[in-house]
PDB file of C-alpha atoms in Angstrom:
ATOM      1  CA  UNK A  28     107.636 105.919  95.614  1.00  0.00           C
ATOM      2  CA  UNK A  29     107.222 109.874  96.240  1.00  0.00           C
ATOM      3  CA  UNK A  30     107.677 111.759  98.775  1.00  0.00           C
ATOM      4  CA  UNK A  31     105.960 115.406  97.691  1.00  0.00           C
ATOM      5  CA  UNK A  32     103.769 113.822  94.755  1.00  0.00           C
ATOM      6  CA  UNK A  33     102.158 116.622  91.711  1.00  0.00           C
ATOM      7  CA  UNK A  34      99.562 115.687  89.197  1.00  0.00           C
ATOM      8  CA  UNK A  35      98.875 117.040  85.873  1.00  0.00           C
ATOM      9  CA  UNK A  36      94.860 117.881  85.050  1.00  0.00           C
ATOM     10  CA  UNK A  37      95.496 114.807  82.612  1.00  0.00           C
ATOM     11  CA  UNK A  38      95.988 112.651  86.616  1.00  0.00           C
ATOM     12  CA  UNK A  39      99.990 111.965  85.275  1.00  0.00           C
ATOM     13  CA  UNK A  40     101.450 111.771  88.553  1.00  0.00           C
ATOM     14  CA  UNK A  41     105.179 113.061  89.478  1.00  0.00           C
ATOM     15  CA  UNK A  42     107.308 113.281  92.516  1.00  0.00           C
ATOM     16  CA  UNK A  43     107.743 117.056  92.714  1.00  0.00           C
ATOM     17  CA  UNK A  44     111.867 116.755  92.528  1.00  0.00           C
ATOM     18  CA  UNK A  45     112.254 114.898  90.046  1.00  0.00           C
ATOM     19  CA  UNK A  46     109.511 116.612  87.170  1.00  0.00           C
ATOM     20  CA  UNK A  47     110.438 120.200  88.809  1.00  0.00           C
ATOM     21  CA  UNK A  48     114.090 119.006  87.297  1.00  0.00           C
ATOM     22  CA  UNK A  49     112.744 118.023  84.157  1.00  0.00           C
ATOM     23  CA  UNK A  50     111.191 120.552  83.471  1.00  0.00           C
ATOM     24  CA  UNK A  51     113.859 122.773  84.337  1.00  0.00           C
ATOM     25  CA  UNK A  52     115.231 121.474  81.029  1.00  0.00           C
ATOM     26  CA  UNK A  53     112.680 120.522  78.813  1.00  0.00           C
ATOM     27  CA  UNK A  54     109.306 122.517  79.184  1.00  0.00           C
ATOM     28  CA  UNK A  55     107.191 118.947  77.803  1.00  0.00           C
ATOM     29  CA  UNK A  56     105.288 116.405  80.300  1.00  0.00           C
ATOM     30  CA  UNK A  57     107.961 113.396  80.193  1.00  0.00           C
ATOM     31  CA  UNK A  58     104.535 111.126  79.027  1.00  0.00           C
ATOM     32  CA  UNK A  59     103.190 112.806  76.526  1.00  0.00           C
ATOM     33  CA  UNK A  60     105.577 115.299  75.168  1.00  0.00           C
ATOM     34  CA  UNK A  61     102.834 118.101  75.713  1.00  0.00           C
ATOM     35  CA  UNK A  62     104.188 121.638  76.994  1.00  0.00           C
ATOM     36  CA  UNK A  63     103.902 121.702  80.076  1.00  0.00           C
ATOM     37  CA  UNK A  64     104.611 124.493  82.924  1.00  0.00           C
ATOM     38  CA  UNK A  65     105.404 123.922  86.495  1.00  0.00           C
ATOM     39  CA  UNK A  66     102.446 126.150  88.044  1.00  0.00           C
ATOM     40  CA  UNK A  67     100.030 124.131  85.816  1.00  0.00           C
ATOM     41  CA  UNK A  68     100.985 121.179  88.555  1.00  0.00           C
ATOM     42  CA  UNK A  69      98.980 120.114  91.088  1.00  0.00           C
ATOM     43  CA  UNK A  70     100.026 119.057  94.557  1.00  0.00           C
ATOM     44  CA  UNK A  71      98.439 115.607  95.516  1.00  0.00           C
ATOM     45  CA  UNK A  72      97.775 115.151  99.491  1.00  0.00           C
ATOM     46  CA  UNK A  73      97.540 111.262  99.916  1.00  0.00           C
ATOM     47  CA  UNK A  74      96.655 110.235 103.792  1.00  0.00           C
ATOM     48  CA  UNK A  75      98.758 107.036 105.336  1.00  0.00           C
ATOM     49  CA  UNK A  76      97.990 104.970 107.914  1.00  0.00           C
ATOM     50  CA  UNK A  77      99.963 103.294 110.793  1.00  0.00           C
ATOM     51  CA  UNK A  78     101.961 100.870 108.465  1.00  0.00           C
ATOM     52  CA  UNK A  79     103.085 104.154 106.161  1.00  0.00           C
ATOM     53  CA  UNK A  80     100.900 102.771 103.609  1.00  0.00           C
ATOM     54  CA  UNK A  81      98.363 105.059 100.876  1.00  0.00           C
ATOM     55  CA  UNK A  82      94.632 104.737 102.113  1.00  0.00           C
ATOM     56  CA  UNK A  83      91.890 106.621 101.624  1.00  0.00           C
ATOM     57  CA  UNK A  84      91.164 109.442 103.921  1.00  0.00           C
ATOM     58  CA  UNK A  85      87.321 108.166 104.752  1.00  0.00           C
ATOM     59  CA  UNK A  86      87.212 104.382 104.219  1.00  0.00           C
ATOM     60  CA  UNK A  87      90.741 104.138 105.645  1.00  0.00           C
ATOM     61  CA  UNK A  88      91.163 101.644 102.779  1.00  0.00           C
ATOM     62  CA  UNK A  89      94.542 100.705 101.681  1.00  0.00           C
ATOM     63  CA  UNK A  90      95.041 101.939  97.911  1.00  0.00           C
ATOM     64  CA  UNK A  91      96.420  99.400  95.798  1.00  0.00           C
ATOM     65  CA  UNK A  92      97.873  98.574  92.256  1.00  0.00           C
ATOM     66  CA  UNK A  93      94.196  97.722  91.456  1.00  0.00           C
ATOM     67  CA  UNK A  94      92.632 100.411  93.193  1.00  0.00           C
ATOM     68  CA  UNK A  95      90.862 103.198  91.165  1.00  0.00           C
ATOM     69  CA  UNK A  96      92.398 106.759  92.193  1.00  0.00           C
ATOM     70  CA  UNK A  97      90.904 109.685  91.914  1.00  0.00           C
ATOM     71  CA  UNK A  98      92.121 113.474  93.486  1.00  0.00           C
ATOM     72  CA  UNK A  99      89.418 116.212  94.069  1.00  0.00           C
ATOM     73  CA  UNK A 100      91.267 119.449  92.805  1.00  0.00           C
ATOM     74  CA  UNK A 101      91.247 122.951  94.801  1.00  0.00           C
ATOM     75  CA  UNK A 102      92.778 125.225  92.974  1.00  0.00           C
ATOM     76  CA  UNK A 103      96.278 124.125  92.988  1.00  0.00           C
ATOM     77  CA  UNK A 104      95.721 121.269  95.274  1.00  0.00           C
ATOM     78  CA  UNK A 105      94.043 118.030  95.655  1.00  0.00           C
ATOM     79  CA  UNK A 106      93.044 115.547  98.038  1.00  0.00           C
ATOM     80  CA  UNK A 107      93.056 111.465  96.703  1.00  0.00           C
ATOM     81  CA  UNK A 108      90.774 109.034  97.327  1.00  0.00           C
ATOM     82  CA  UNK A 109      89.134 105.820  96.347  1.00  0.00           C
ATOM     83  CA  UNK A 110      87.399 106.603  93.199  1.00  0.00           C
ATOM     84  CA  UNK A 111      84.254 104.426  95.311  1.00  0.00           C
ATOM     85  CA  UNK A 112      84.209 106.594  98.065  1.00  0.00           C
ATOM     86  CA  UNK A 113      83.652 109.725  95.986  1.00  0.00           C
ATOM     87  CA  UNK A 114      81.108 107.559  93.692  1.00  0.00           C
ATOM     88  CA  UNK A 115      78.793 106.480  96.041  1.00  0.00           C
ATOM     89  CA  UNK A 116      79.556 109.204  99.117  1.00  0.00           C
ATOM     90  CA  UNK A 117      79.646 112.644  96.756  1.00  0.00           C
ATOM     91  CA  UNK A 118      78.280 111.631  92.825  1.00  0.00           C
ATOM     92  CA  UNK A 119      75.239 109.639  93.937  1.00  0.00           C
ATOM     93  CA  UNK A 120      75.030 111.132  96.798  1.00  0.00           C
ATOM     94  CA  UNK A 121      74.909 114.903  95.113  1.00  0.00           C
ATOM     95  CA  UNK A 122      77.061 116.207  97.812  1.00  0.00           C
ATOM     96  CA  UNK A 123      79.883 118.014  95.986  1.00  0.00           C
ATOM     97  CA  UNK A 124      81.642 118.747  98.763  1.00  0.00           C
ATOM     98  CA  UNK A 125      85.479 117.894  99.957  1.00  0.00           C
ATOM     99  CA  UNK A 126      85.023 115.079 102.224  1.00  0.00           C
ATOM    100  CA  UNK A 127      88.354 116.001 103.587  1.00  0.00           C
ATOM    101  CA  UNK A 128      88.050 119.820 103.694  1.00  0.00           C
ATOM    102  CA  UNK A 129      84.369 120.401 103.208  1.00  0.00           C
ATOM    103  CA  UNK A 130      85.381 122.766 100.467  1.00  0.00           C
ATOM    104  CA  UNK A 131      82.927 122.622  97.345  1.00  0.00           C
ATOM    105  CA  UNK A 132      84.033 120.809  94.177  1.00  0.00           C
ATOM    106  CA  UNK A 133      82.410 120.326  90.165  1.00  0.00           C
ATOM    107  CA  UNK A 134      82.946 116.977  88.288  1.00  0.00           C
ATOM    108  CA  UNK A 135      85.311 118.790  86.251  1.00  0.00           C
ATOM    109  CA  UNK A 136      87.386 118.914  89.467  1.00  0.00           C
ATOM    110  CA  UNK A 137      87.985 114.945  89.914  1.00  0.00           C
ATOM    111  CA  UNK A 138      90.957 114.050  88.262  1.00  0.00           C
ATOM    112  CA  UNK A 139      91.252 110.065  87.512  1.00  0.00           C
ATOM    113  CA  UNK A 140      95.270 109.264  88.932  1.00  0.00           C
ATOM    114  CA  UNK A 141      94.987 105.782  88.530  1.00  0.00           C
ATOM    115  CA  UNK A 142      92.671 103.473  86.305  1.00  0.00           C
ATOM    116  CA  UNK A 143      93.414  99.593  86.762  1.00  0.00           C
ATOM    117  CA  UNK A 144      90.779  99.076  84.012  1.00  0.00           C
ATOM    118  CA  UNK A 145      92.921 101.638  81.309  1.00  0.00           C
ATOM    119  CA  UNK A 146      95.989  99.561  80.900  1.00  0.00           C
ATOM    120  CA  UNK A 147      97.219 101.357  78.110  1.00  0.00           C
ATOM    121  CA  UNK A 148      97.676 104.230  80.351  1.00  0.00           C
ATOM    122  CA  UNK A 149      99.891 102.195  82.017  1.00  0.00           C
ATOM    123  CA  UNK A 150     102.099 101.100  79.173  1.00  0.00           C
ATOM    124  CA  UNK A 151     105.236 102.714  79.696  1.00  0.00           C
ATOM    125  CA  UNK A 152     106.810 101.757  76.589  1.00  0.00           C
ATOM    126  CA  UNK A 153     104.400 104.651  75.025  1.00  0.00           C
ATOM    127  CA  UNK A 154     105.929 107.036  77.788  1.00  0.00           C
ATOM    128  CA  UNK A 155     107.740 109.668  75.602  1.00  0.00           C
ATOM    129  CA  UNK A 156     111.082 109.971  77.112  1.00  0.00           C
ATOM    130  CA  UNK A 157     111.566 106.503  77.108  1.00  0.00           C
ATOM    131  CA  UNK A 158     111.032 106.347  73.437  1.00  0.00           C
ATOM    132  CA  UNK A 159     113.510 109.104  73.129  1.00  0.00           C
ATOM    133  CA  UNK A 160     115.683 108.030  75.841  1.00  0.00           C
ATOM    134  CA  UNK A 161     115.799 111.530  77.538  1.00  0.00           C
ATOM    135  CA  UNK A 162     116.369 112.121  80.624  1.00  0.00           C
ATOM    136  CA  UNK A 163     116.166 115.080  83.167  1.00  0.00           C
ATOM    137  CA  UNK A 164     119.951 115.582  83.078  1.00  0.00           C
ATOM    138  CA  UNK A 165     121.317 112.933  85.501  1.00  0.00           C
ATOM    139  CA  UNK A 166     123.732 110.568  83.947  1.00  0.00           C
ATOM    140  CA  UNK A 167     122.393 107.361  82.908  1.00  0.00           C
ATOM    141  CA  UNK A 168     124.651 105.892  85.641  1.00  0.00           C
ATOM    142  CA  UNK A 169     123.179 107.318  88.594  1.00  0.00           C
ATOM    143  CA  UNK A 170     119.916 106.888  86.914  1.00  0.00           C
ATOM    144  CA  UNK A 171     117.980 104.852  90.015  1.00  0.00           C
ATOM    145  CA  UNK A 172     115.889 103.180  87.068  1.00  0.00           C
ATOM    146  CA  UNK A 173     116.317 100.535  84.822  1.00  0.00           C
ATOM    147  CA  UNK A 174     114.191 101.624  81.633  1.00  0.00           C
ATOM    148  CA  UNK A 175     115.657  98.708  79.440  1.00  0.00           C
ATOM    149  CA  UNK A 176     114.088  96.322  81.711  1.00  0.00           C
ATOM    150  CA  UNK A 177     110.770  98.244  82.607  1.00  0.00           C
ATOM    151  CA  UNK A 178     108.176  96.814  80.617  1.00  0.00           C
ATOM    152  CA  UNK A 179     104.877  97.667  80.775  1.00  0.00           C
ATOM    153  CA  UNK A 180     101.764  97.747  83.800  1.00  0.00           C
ATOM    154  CA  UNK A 181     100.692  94.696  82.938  1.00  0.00           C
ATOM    155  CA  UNK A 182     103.756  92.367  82.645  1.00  0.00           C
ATOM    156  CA  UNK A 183     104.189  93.920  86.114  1.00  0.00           C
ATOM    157  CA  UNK A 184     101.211  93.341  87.116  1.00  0.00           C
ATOM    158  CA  UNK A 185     100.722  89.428  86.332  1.00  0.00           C
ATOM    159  CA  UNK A 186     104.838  89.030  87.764  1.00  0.00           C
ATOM    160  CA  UNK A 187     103.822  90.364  91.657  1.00  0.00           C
ATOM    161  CA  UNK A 188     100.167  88.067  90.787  1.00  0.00           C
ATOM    162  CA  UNK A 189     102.527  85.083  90.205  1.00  0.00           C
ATOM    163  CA  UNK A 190     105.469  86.293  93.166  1.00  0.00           C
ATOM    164  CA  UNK A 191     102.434  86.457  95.627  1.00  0.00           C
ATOM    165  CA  UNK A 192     100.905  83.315  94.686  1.00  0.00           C
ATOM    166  CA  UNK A 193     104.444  81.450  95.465  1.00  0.00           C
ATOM    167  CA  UNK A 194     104.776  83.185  98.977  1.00  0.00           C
ATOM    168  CA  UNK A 195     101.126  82.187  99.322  1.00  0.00           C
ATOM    169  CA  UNK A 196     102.227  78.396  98.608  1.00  0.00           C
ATOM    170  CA  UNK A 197     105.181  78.903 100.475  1.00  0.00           C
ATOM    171  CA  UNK A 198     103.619  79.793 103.755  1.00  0.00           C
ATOM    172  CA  UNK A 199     101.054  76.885 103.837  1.00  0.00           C
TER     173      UNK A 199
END
């Protein structure tokens, strides 16, 4: 649900349009209400396959809800993968190198984007501008989202468990 996607070193991930507009406003990451300056963002290049879906550049594995995400930072770029891949192909491996651009990277340069075992970083009723009820200046009625009815990651979560287990049925 991005199309030019921008981390923060903290792995809070934005489409580029709408934070750029935020912050255009408000100076604060939308999350966490820290200050927060455009050229501290990082641009995230996720790879796609043949069905347009996010996989990882090496394993060519498609990256899910319950997929950990990780980015390998350059400067003021990244590349995502699995966090696996990077695990068992660069950390254990001791090879701290890009395995996308062969450039040289640190620990301190793998940003976590996505953590299926951190829920709580999913909880988007702790989001900050939801609390408030801010928004980047768009009136609430072109707002595309629904916050009332948002929820958090996990009620999520169990509802697409429960809608995939009744296609499941439903196809047998």
């Amino acid at each position: 649900p991005f199309t030019t996607p921008v981390c923060t070193t903290e792995g809070l991930i934005f489409d580029h349009e709408n934070i750029i507009r935020w912050l255009m406003k408000h100076d604060t990451n939308p999350v966490n209400g820290q200050p927060l300056k455009q050229a501290e963002l990082i641009k995230v290049n996720f790879t796609k396959n043949d069905a347009e879906e996010y996989v990882d550049p090496v394993t060519y594995k498609v990256l899910t809800d319950n997929t950990h995400i990780v980015a390998v930072r350059h400067g003021d770029s990244a590349n995502a993968f699995a966090w696996d891949t990077i695990e068992r192909l660069n950390i254990k491996a001791k090879m701290w190198r890009d395995l996308v651009t062969d450039e040289e990277f640190s620990r301190k340069d793998v940003i976590t984007l996505q953590d299926p075992q951190n829920l709580e970083s999913r909880n988007l009723s702790e989001f900050k501008y939801l609390k408030e009820g801010e928004d980047a200046g768009i009136p609430k009625e072109q707002a595309s989202i629904n916050t009332s009815a948002m929820g958090n990651a996990a009620d999520l979560k169990i509802m697409k468990a429960k809608d995939a287990v009744a296609k499941a049925r439903a196809e047998r």
